[in-house]
PDB file of C-alpha atoms in Angstrom:
ATOM      1  CA  MET A   8      -2.978 -13.270 -26.825  1.00 36.00           C
ATOM      2  CA  LEU A   9      -1.572 -13.885 -23.402  1.00 37.00           C
ATOM      3  CA  ASN A  10      -2.033 -17.678 -23.718  1.00 35.00           C
ATOM      4  CA  GLN A  11       0.206 -17.807 -26.606  1.00 34.00           C
ATOM      5  CA  LEU A  12       3.301 -16.433 -24.608  1.00 36.00           C
ATOM      6  CA  GLN A  13       6.261 -18.531 -24.442  1.00 35.00           C
ATOM      7  CA  VAL A  14       7.875 -18.445 -21.185  1.00 37.00           C
ATOM      8  CA  ALA A  15      11.470 -19.174 -22.114  1.00 39.00           C
ATOM      9  CA  PRO A  16      14.693 -18.252 -20.500  1.00 39.00           C
ATOM     10  CA  ASP A  17      16.288 -15.364 -22.352  1.00 42.00           C
ATOM     11  CA  PRO A  18      19.928 -14.324 -21.856  1.00 43.00           C
ATOM     12  CA  GLU A  19      18.955 -10.578 -21.636  1.00 50.00           C
ATOM     13  CA  GLY A  20      16.498 -11.167 -18.869  1.00 54.00           C
ATOM     14  CA  PRO A  21      12.652 -11.766 -19.177  1.00 59.00           C
ATOM     15  CA  PRO A  22      10.884 -10.274 -22.035  1.00 63.00           C
ATOM     16  CA  VAL A  23       8.308  -7.686 -20.936  1.00 62.00           C
ATOM     17  CA  GLU A  24       5.467  -9.992 -22.012  1.00 67.00           C
ATOM     18  CA  VAL A  25       6.569 -12.497 -19.323  1.00 73.00           C
ATOM     19  CA  VAL A  26       6.662  -9.891 -16.812  1.00 72.00           C
ATOM     20  CA  PHE A  27       3.436  -8.388 -17.869  1.00 71.00           C
ATOM     21  CA  HIS A  28       1.879 -11.866 -17.938  1.00 77.00           C
ATOM     22  CA  ALA A  29       2.908 -12.391 -14.467  1.00 81.00           C
ATOM     23  CA  LEU A  30       1.393  -9.188 -13.436  1.00 77.00           C
ATOM     24  CA  ALA A  31      -1.899  -9.718 -15.355  1.00 78.00           C
ATOM     25  CA  ASP A  32      -3.294 -11.907 -12.597  1.00 84.00           C
ATOM     26  CA  PRO A  33      -4.951 -10.385  -9.442  1.00 84.00           C
ATOM     27  CA  THR A  34      -3.495 -12.903  -7.155  1.00 90.00           C
ATOM     28  CA  ARG A  35       0.020 -12.477  -8.393  1.00 90.00           C
ATOM     29  CA  ARG A  36      -0.461  -8.703  -8.108  1.00 83.00           C
ATOM     30  CA  ALA A  37      -1.617  -9.256  -4.428  1.00 84.00           C
ATOM     31  CA  MET A  38       1.553 -11.409  -3.730  1.00 89.00           C
ATOM     32  CA  VAL A  39       3.861  -8.721  -5.387  1.00 83.00           C
ATOM     33  CA  ASP A  40       2.128  -5.993  -3.496  1.00 75.00           C
ATOM     34  CA  ARG A  41       2.802  -7.983  -0.176  1.00 80.00           C
ATOM     35  CA  LEU A  42       6.450  -8.366  -0.989  1.00 80.00           C
ATOM     36  CA  ILE A  43       6.687  -4.593  -1.742  1.00 69.00           C
ATOM     37  CA  ALA A  44       6.370  -4.423   2.024  1.00 65.00           C
ATOM     38  CA  GLY A  45       9.180  -6.651   2.539  1.00 73.00           C
ATOM     39  CA  PRO A  46      10.251 -10.288   2.190  1.00 83.00           C
ATOM     40  CA  ALA A  47       7.868 -13.056   3.254  1.00 90.00           C
ATOM     41  CA  SER A  48       7.726 -16.860   3.713  1.00 93.00           C
ATOM     42  CA  VAL A  49       5.518 -18.823   1.253  1.00 93.00           C
ATOM     43  CA  SER A  50       3.198 -19.432   4.113  1.00 92.00           C
ATOM     44  CA  GLU A  51       2.986 -15.819   4.949  1.00 91.00           C
ATOM     45  CA  LEU A  52       2.143 -15.181   1.399  1.00 92.00           C
ATOM     46  CA  ALA A  53      -0.482 -17.777   1.264  1.00 93.00           C
ATOM     47  CA  ARG A  54      -2.272 -16.805   4.505  1.00 92.00           C
ATOM     48  CA  PRO A  55      -4.565 -13.993   3.119  1.00 91.00           C
ATOM     49  CA  LEU A  56      -5.226 -15.750  -0.164  1.00 93.00           C
ATOM     50  CA  PRO A  57      -8.304 -17.919  -0.647  1.00 92.00           C
ATOM     51  CA  MET A  58      -6.593 -20.853  -2.228  1.00 93.00           C
ATOM     52  CA  SER A  59      -4.548 -23.921  -1.608  1.00 92.00           C
ATOM     53  CA  LEU A  60      -0.727 -23.897  -0.743  1.00 92.00           C
ATOM     54  CA  PRO A  61      -0.001 -25.708  -4.024  1.00 93.00           C
ATOM     55  CA  ALA A  62      -1.884 -23.074  -5.959  1.00 94.00           C
ATOM     56  CA  VAL A  63      -0.054 -20.253  -4.360  1.00 94.00           C
ATOM     57  CA  VAL A  64       3.331 -21.980  -5.172  1.00 94.00           C
ATOM     58  CA  GLN A  65       2.224 -22.200  -8.882  1.00 95.00           C
ATOM     59  CA  HIS A  66       1.722 -18.528  -8.871  1.00 95.00           C
ATOM     60  CA  LEU A  67       5.038 -17.970  -7.154  1.00 94.00           C
ATOM     61  CA  GLN A  68       6.673 -20.063  -9.982  1.00 93.00           C
ATOM     62  CA  VAL A  69       5.136 -17.722 -12.516  1.00 91.00           C
ATOM     63  CA  LEU A  70       6.499 -14.837 -10.589  1.00 90.00           C
ATOM     64  CA  GLU A  71       9.993 -16.200 -10.248  1.00 90.00           C
ATOM     65  CA  ARG A  72      10.085 -17.076 -14.000  1.00 87.00           C
ATOM     66  CA  SER A  73       9.260 -13.352 -14.688  1.00 83.00           C
ATOM     67  CA  GLY A  74      12.245 -12.445 -12.548  1.00 82.00           C
ATOM     68  CA  LEU A  75       9.897 -10.072 -10.551  1.00 83.00           C
ATOM     69  CA  VAL A  76      10.415 -12.428  -7.474  1.00 89.00           C
ATOM     70  CA  ARG A  77      13.314 -14.415  -5.956  1.00 88.00           C
ATOM     71  CA  SER A  78      13.028 -16.855  -3.417  1.00 91.00           C
ATOM     72  CA  GLU A  79      15.647 -18.933  -1.343  1.00 89.00           C
ATOM     73  CA  LYS A  80      15.325 -21.765   1.132  1.00 88.00           C
ATOM     74  CA  VAL A  81      16.940 -21.459   4.451  1.00 85.00           C
ATOM     75  CA  GLY A  82      16.310 -24.544   6.543  1.00 87.00           C
ATOM     76  CA  ARG A  83      12.574 -25.242   6.084  1.00 88.00           C
ATOM     77  CA  VAL A  84      11.557 -21.789   5.250  1.00 89.00           C
ATOM     78  CA  ARG A  85      11.483 -20.513   1.579  1.00 91.00           C
ATOM     79  CA  THR A  86      11.704 -16.744   1.756  1.00 91.00           C
ATOM     80  CA  CYS A  87      10.558 -14.616  -1.334  1.00 92.00           C
ATOM     81  CA  ARG A  88      11.421 -11.044  -2.106  1.00 86.00           C
ATOM     82  CA  VAL A  89      10.902  -8.537  -5.019  1.00 80.00           C
ATOM     83  CA  ASP A  90      13.772  -8.306  -7.281  1.00 74.00           C
ATOM     84  CA  PRO A  91      14.297  -4.621  -8.166  1.00 61.00           C
ATOM     85  CA  ALA A  92      16.699  -5.366 -11.094  1.00 61.00           C
ATOM     86  CA  ALA A  93      14.102  -7.493 -12.902  1.00 62.00           C
ATOM     87  CA  LEU A  94      13.174  -4.713 -15.347  1.00 55.00           C
ATOM     88  CA  GLY A  95      15.342  -2.463 -17.310  1.00 59.00           C
ATOM     89  CA  GLY A  96      14.062   1.213 -17.896  1.00 57.00           C
ATOM     90  CA  ALA A  97      12.328   0.686 -21.252  1.00 58.00           C
ATOM     91  CA  GLU A  98      10.837  -2.651 -20.227  1.00 61.00           C
ATOM     92  CA  ARG A  99       9.561  -1.007 -16.878  1.00 63.00           C
ATOM     93  CA  TRP A 100       7.954   1.830 -18.949  1.00 66.00           C
ATOM     94  CA  ILE A 101       6.177  -0.751 -21.241  1.00 68.00           C
ATOM     95  CA  ALA A 102       5.131  -2.956 -18.309  1.00 66.00           C
ATOM     96  CA  GLU A 103       3.928   0.100 -16.480  1.00 70.00           C
ATOM     97  CA  ARG A 104       2.031   1.623 -19.328  1.00 78.00           C
ATOM     98  CA  ARG A 105       0.373  -1.789 -19.940  1.00 77.00           C
ATOM     99  CA  ALA A 106      -0.595  -2.561 -16.314  1.00 75.00           C
ATOM    100  CA  LEU A 107      -1.892   0.977 -16.060  1.00 79.00           C
ATOM    101  CA  TRP A 108      -4.115   0.457 -19.220  1.00 86.00           C
ATOM    102  CA  GLU A 109      -5.383  -2.961 -18.039  1.00 83.00           C
ATOM    103  CA  GLN A 110      -6.465  -1.318 -14.692  1.00 83.00           C
ATOM    104  CA  ARG A 111      -7.973   1.492 -16.642  1.00 89.00           C
ATOM    105  CA  LEU A 112      -9.886  -0.674 -19.126  1.00 91.00           C
ATOM    106  CA  ASP A 113     -11.089  -2.612 -16.163  1.00 89.00           C
ATOM    107  CA  ARG A 114     -12.315   0.403 -14.491  1.00 91.00           C
ATOM    108  CA  LEU A 115     -13.919   1.590 -17.745  1.00 94.00           C
ATOM    109  CA  GLY A 116     -15.874  -1.616 -17.772  1.00 93.00           C
ATOM    110  CA  ALA A 117     -17.054  -1.153 -14.002  1.00 92.00           C
ATOM    111  CA  TYR A 118     -18.011   2.386 -15.020  1.00 93.00           C
ATOM    112  CA  LEU A 119     -19.914   1.354 -17.889  1.00 94.00           C
ATOM    113  CA  ALA A 120     -21.822  -1.370 -15.919  1.00 93.00           C
ATOM    114  CA  GLU A 121     -22.636   1.160 -13.088  1.00 91.00           C
ATOM    115  CA  THR A 122     -23.910   3.747 -15.410  1.00 90.00           C
ATOM    116  CA  ALA A 123     -26.015   1.191 -17.111  1.00 87.00           C
ATOM    117  CA  ASP A 124     -27.677   0.521 -13.534  1.00 72.00           C
ATOM    118  CA  GLU A 125     -28.028   4.264 -13.193  1.00 69.00           C
ATOM    119  CA  SER A 126     -29.676   4.885 -16.439  1.00 60.00           C
ATOM    120  CA  GLU A 127     -31.912   1.935 -15.862  1.00 57.00           C
ATOM    121  CA  ALA A 128     -32.894   3.146 -12.474  1.00 58.00           C
ATOM    122  CA  GLN A 129     -33.546   6.587 -13.880  1.00 56.00           C
ATOM    123  CA  GLY A 130     -35.689   4.867 -16.563  1.00 49.00           C
ATOM    124  CA  ARG A 131     -37.884   3.095 -13.907  1.00 45.00           C
ATOM    125  CA  SER A 132     -38.309   6.109 -11.806  1.00 42.00           C
TER     126      SER A 132
ATOM    127  CA  MET B  16      24.289  12.030 -16.070  1.00 46.00           C
ATOM    128  CA  SER B  17      21.646  10.454 -18.152  1.00 54.00           C
ATOM    129  CA  THR B  18      22.607   8.290 -21.284  1.00 66.00           C
ATOM    130  CA  ARG B  19      20.888   9.414 -24.484  1.00 78.00           C
ATOM    131  CA  SER B  20      18.727   6.510 -25.948  1.00 77.00           C
ATOM    132  CA  THR B  21      15.642   5.665 -27.607  1.00 80.00           C
ATOM    133  CA  THR B  22      13.527   2.490 -27.281  1.00 77.00           C
ATOM    134  CA  HIS B  23      10.367   1.931 -29.337  1.00 79.00           C
ATOM    135  CA  ALA B  24       7.547  -0.092 -28.188  1.00 77.00           C
ATOM    136  CA  THR B  25       4.094  -1.015 -29.346  1.00 80.00           C
ATOM    137  CA  PHE B  26       1.357  -2.802 -27.396  1.00 79.00           C
ATOM    138  CA  VAL B  27      -2.376  -3.493 -28.133  1.00 84.00           C
ATOM    139  CA  LEU B  28      -5.058  -4.251 -25.504  1.00 84.00           C
ATOM    140  CA  GLU B  29      -8.725  -5.358 -26.320  1.00 87.00           C
ATOM    141  CA  ARG B  30     -11.792  -5.379 -24.238  1.00 88.00           C
ATOM    142  CA  THR B  31     -15.534  -6.139 -25.106  1.00 92.00           C
ATOM    143  CA  TYR B  32     -17.965  -4.039 -23.088  1.00 93.00           C
ATOM    144  CA  ASP B  33     -21.458  -4.782 -22.479  1.00 92.00           C
ATOM    145  CA  ALA B  34     -22.482  -1.294 -23.855  1.00 93.00           C
ATOM    146  CA  GLY B  35     -22.899   0.404 -27.185  1.00 93.00           C
ATOM    147  CA  PRO B  36     -20.216   2.265 -28.811  1.00 95.00           C
ATOM    148  CA  ALA B  37     -21.961   5.716 -27.980  1.00 94.00           C
ATOM    149  CA  ARG B  38     -21.776   4.855 -24.272  1.00 94.00           C
ATOM    150  CA  VAL B  39     -18.165   3.679 -24.671  1.00 95.00           C
ATOM    151  CA  PHE B  40     -17.260   6.776 -26.602  1.00 96.00           C
ATOM    152  CA  ALA B  41     -18.955   9.089 -24.007  1.00 95.00           C
ATOM    153  CA  ALA B  42     -16.818   7.787 -21.256  1.00 94.00           C
ATOM    154  CA  TRP B  43     -13.708   9.255 -22.846  1.00 95.00           C
ATOM    155  CA  ALA B  44     -15.380  12.499 -24.079  1.00 96.00           C
ATOM    156  CA  SER B  45     -16.108  14.331 -20.868  1.00 93.00           C
ATOM    157  CA  LEU B  46     -13.821  15.171 -17.893  1.00 94.00           C
ATOM    158  CA  GLU B  47     -16.731  14.190 -15.669  1.00 92.00           C
ATOM    159  CA  ALA B  48     -17.127  10.833 -17.105  1.00 91.00           C
ATOM    160  CA  LYS B  49     -13.479  10.285 -17.525  1.00 92.00           C
ATOM    161  CA  ARG B  50     -12.482  11.037 -13.980  1.00 90.00           C
ATOM    162  CA  ARG B  51     -14.622   8.188 -12.809  1.00 88.00           C
ATOM    163  CA  TRP B  52     -12.421   5.559 -14.397  1.00 90.00           C
ATOM    164  CA  PHE B  53      -9.270   6.864 -15.974  1.00 87.00           C
ATOM    165  CA  GLY B  54      -7.421   7.049 -12.593  1.00 74.00           C
ATOM    166  CA  PRO B  55      -6.286   9.175  -9.756  1.00 72.00           C
ATOM    167  CA  GLY B  56      -4.819  12.563 -10.914  1.00 80.00           C
ATOM    168  CA  ASP B  57      -3.727  15.349  -8.757  1.00 86.00           C
ATOM    169  CA  GLU B  58      -4.695  17.759 -11.747  1.00 92.00           C
ATOM    170  CA  HIS B  59      -6.869  16.668 -14.637  1.00 93.00           C
ATOM    171  CA  GLU B  60      -7.957  18.897 -17.561  1.00 95.00           C
ATOM    172  CA  LEU B  61      -9.554  18.009 -20.673  1.00 97.00           C
ATOM    173  CA  ASP B  62     -10.495  19.796 -23.836  1.00 98.00           C
ATOM    174  CA  PHE B  63     -11.945  16.968 -26.012  1.00 98.00           C
ATOM    175  CA  ARG B  64     -11.832  18.016 -29.629  1.00 98.00           C
ATOM    176  CA  VAL B  65      -9.386  17.676 -32.589  1.00 98.00           C
ATOM    177  CA  GLY B  66      -6.336  19.946 -31.652  1.00 98.00           C
ATOM    178  CA  GLY B  67      -7.724  20.100 -27.926  1.00 98.00           C
ATOM    179  CA  SER B  68      -5.328  19.012 -25.062  1.00 98.00           C
ATOM    180  CA  GLU B  69      -5.595  16.821 -21.953  1.00 97.00           C
ATOM    181  CA  HIS B  70      -3.326  17.588 -19.015  1.00 96.00           C
ATOM    182  CA  LEU B  71      -2.871  15.126 -16.028  1.00 93.00           C
ATOM    183  CA  VAL B  72      -0.386  15.261 -13.107  1.00 93.00           C
ATOM    184  CA  VAL B  73       0.136  12.431 -10.720  1.00 86.00           C
ATOM    185  CA  ASN B  74       2.112  12.913  -7.569  1.00 84.00           C
ATOM    186  CA  THR B  75       3.608   9.559  -6.400  1.00 75.00           C
ATOM    187  CA  ALA B  76       4.108   8.560  -2.915  1.00 73.00           C
ATOM    188  CA  ALA B  77       7.702   7.754  -3.704  1.00 70.00           C
ATOM    189  CA  GLY B  78       8.326  11.304  -4.756  1.00 75.00           C
ATOM    190  CA  PRO B  79       8.453  11.944  -8.533  1.00 79.00           C
ATOM    191  CA  ARG B  80       5.734  13.889 -10.360  1.00 87.00           C
ATOM    192  CA  TYR B  81       4.398  12.427 -13.477  1.00 85.00           C
ATOM    193  CA  THR B  82       2.958  14.794 -16.006  1.00 91.00           C
ATOM    194  CA  PHE B  83       1.061  13.687 -19.066  1.00 92.00           C
ATOM    195  CA  ASP B  84       0.251  16.311 -21.831  1.00 96.00           C
ATOM    196  CA  SER B  85      -1.758  15.014 -24.727  1.00 97.00           C
ATOM    197  CA  ARG B  86      -3.187  16.416 -27.886  1.00 98.00           C
ATOM    198  CA  TYR B  87      -6.178  14.996 -29.565  1.00 98.00           C
ATOM    199  CA  GLN B  88      -5.326  14.401 -33.302  1.00 98.00           C
ATOM    200  CA  ASP B  89      -8.459  12.635 -34.618  1.00 98.00           C
ATOM    201  CA  ILE B  90     -11.818  12.058 -33.198  1.00 98.00           C
ATOM    202  CA  VAL B  91     -14.671  10.136 -35.143  1.00 98.00           C
ATOM    203  CA  PRO B  92     -17.629  10.045 -32.538  1.00 98.00           C
ATOM    204  CA  ASP B  93     -18.521   6.617 -31.436  1.00 97.00           C
ATOM    205  CA  GLU B  94     -15.638   4.991 -33.537  1.00 98.00           C
ATOM    206  CA  ARG B  95     -12.009   6.334 -33.092  1.00 98.00           C
ATOM    207  CA  ILE B  96     -10.086   8.549 -30.954  1.00 98.00           C
ATOM    208  CA  VAL B  97      -6.326   9.159 -31.637  1.00 98.00           C
ATOM    209  CA  TYR B  98      -4.097  11.270 -29.557  1.00 97.00           C
ATOM    210  CA  SER B  99      -0.408  11.940 -28.972  1.00 97.00           C
ATOM    211  CA  TYR B 100       1.111  12.502 -25.588  1.00 95.00           C
ATOM    212  CA  GLU B 101       4.292  13.371 -23.758  1.00 95.00           C
ATOM    213  CA  MET B 102       5.064  11.940 -20.510  1.00 90.00           C
ATOM    214  CA  TYR B 103       7.347  13.818 -18.086  1.00 90.00           C
ATOM    215  CA  LYS B 104       9.002  12.622 -14.801  1.00 85.00           C
ATOM    216  CA  ASP B 105       9.499  15.588 -12.855  1.00 89.00           C
ATOM    217  CA  GLU B 106      11.179  17.954 -15.472  1.00 90.00           C
ATOM    218  CA  ASP B 107      12.519  15.134 -17.614  1.00 88.00           C
ATOM    219  CA  ARG B 108      10.568  14.002 -20.791  1.00 90.00           C
ATOM    220  CA  ILE B 109      10.574  10.338 -20.614  1.00 86.00           C
ATOM    221  CA  SER B 110       8.363   9.256 -23.400  1.00 88.00           C
ATOM    222  CA  VAL B 111       6.381  10.285 -26.519  1.00 92.00           C
ATOM    223  CA  SER B 112       3.378   8.142 -27.678  1.00 92.00           C
ATOM    224  CA  VAL B 113       0.529   7.952 -29.913  1.00 95.00           C
ATOM    225  CA  THR B 114      -2.482   6.182 -28.518  1.00 94.00           C
ATOM    226  CA  THR B 115      -5.265   4.837 -30.869  1.00 96.00           C
ATOM    227  CA  VAL B 116      -8.740   3.851 -29.302  1.00 95.00           C
ATOM    228  CA  GLU B 117     -11.095   2.093 -31.687  1.00 97.00           C
ATOM    229  CA  MET B 118     -14.574   1.146 -30.815  1.00 96.00           C
ATOM    230  CA  ALA B 119     -16.564  -1.420 -33.010  1.00 97.00           C
ATOM    231  CA  PRO B 120     -20.020  -2.744 -32.538  1.00 97.00           C
ATOM    232  CA  VAL B 121     -19.937  -6.549 -31.831  1.00 96.00           C
ATOM    233  CA  GLU B 122     -22.527  -9.071 -30.668  1.00 93.00           C
ATOM    234  CA  GLY B 123     -23.163  -8.135 -27.058  1.00 86.00           C
ATOM    235  CA  GLY B 124     -21.620  -4.750 -27.024  1.00 92.00           C
ATOM    236  CA  THR B 125     -18.611  -2.925 -28.127  1.00 94.00           C
ATOM    237  CA  LEU B 126     -15.043  -4.207 -28.888  1.00 95.00           C
ATOM    238  CA  LEU B 127     -12.607  -1.611 -27.771  1.00 94.00           C
ATOM    239  CA  THR B 128      -8.963  -1.765 -29.205  1.00 93.00           C
ATOM    240  CA  MET B 129      -6.367   0.252 -27.665  1.00 92.00           C
ATOM    241  CA  THR B 130      -2.975   0.704 -29.489  1.00 91.00           C
ATOM    242  CA  GLU B 131      -0.061   2.401 -27.879  1.00 89.00           C
ATOM    243  CA  GLN B 132       3.110   3.171 -29.796  1.00 90.00           C
ATOM    244  CA  GLY B 133       5.617   4.903 -28.059  1.00 87.00           C
ATOM    245  CA  VAL B 134       9.439   5.929 -27.867  1.00 87.00           C
ATOM    246  CA  PHE B 135      11.085   5.746 -24.537  1.00 82.00           C
ATOM    247  CA  LEU B 136      13.824   8.395 -23.877  1.00 84.00           C
ATOM    248  CA  ASP B 137      17.162   8.345 -22.139  1.00 77.00           C
ATOM    249  CA  ASP B 138      17.030   5.270 -20.005  1.00 64.00           C
ATOM    250  CA  LEU B 139      18.566   6.001 -16.729  1.00 49.00           C
ATOM    251  CA  ASP B 140      19.727   2.588 -16.485  1.00 41.00           C
ATOM    252  CA  ASP B 141      21.923   2.567 -13.365  1.00 41.00           C
ATOM    253  CA  PRO B 142      21.044   0.053 -10.494  1.00 41.00           C
ATOM    254  CA  ALA B 143      19.909   2.839  -8.243  1.00 47.00           C
ATOM    255  CA  ALA B 144      17.491   4.240 -10.869  1.00 46.00           C
ATOM    256  CA  ARG B 145      16.312   0.624 -11.760  1.00 44.00           C
ATOM    257  CA  GLU B 146      15.547  -0.062  -7.950  1.00 49.00           C
ATOM    258  CA  HIS B 147      13.794   3.277  -7.542  1.00 50.00           C
ATOM    259  CA  GLY B 148      11.959   2.724 -10.859  1.00 51.00           C
ATOM    260  CA  THR B 149      10.833  -0.807 -10.046  1.00 50.00           C
ATOM    261  CA  ARG B 150       9.616   0.515  -6.541  1.00 53.00           C
ATOM    262  CA  GLU B 151       7.620   3.149  -8.366  1.00 56.00           C
ATOM    263  CA  LEU B 152       6.161   0.589 -10.723  1.00 54.00           C
ATOM    264  CA  LEU B 153       5.295  -1.792  -7.783  1.00 53.00           C
ATOM    265  CA  ASP B 154       3.918   1.281  -5.745  1.00 55.00           C
ATOM    266  CA  ALA B 155       1.559   2.277  -8.640  1.00 54.00           C
ATOM    267  CA  LEU B 156       0.491  -1.076  -8.775  1.00 50.00           C
ATOM    268  CA  GLY B 157       0.015  -1.583  -5.307  1.00 49.00           C
ATOM    269  CA  LYS B 158      -1.961   1.611  -5.205  1.00 52.00           C
ATOM    270  CA  ALA B 159      -4.119   0.593  -8.260  1.00 48.00           C
ATOM    271  CA  ILE B 160      -4.985  -2.647  -6.354  1.00 46.00           C
ATOM    272  CA  ALA B 161      -5.901  -0.791  -3.368  1.00 51.00           C
ATOM    273  CA  ASP B 162      -8.084   1.658  -5.350  1.00 54.00           C
ATOM    274  CA  GLU B 163      -9.754  -1.390  -6.993  1.00 49.00           C
ATOM    275  CA  ALA B 164     -10.348  -3.081  -3.634  1.00 51.00           C
ATOM    276  CA  ARG B 165     -11.840   0.052  -2.303  1.00 54.00           C
ATOM    277  CA  GLU B 166     -14.080   0.063  -5.440  1.00 52.00           C
ATOM    278  CA  VAL B 167     -15.186  -3.331  -4.813  1.00 50.00           C
ATOM    279  CA  ALA B 168     -15.786  -2.687  -1.100  1.00 49.00           C
TER     280      ALA B 168
END
């Protein structure tokens, strides 16, 4: 479903699917999480991430297209920041619900895997 | 002052789990199991039967308290759960939703399909509220990521 998304400019701002797509990736969530703490340069963003700088720049581009993150270049340094106006109230509600459910369903998978181990362990004992 | 408005939205999420429908269903059916994956709540009560209710309160670091009050409308063991819920931000009702969870046996496990249909009420769409709300979303996201990291560690 996600790979069918069209990332096209929208006069009314980015559709929620684009924002959601931007947040569906753990690396991009980590980048946004870092930017909540305050603006950062691209190299500061890249430092904790186990990937090349071009890969980080690609993720940054997805975040910028979503409107969640803005960046500006001053001299040689590109500084990134979270754009709080990226989401309207309703879009925020949907994005929040979806993001929350993505996390929950991931945790449900982890829980099922854990309890499978538990019942297996019990079966062996 | 809030502006009266309604916005309708639907989204669908799918996951395939390496477990039979009975185990997936059981993860929703008791508070003990559900607490282990559903997410952090400062209060969580569950009465899992048709007509039964679920109550979840989440206090956020940013200040607001979110309350979810659900009512189970339809339960078919190992197949389907339908519930409606209202979501409150402090004292304000901000949304009313219907959530449908369907479990179907597939090769290698269970296909879970979750459909949420909701109406978002009274958008407080001024820049301050937006900034505040976005920060909450990002805070929630940050917390979820931290929780995830802690679980992995």
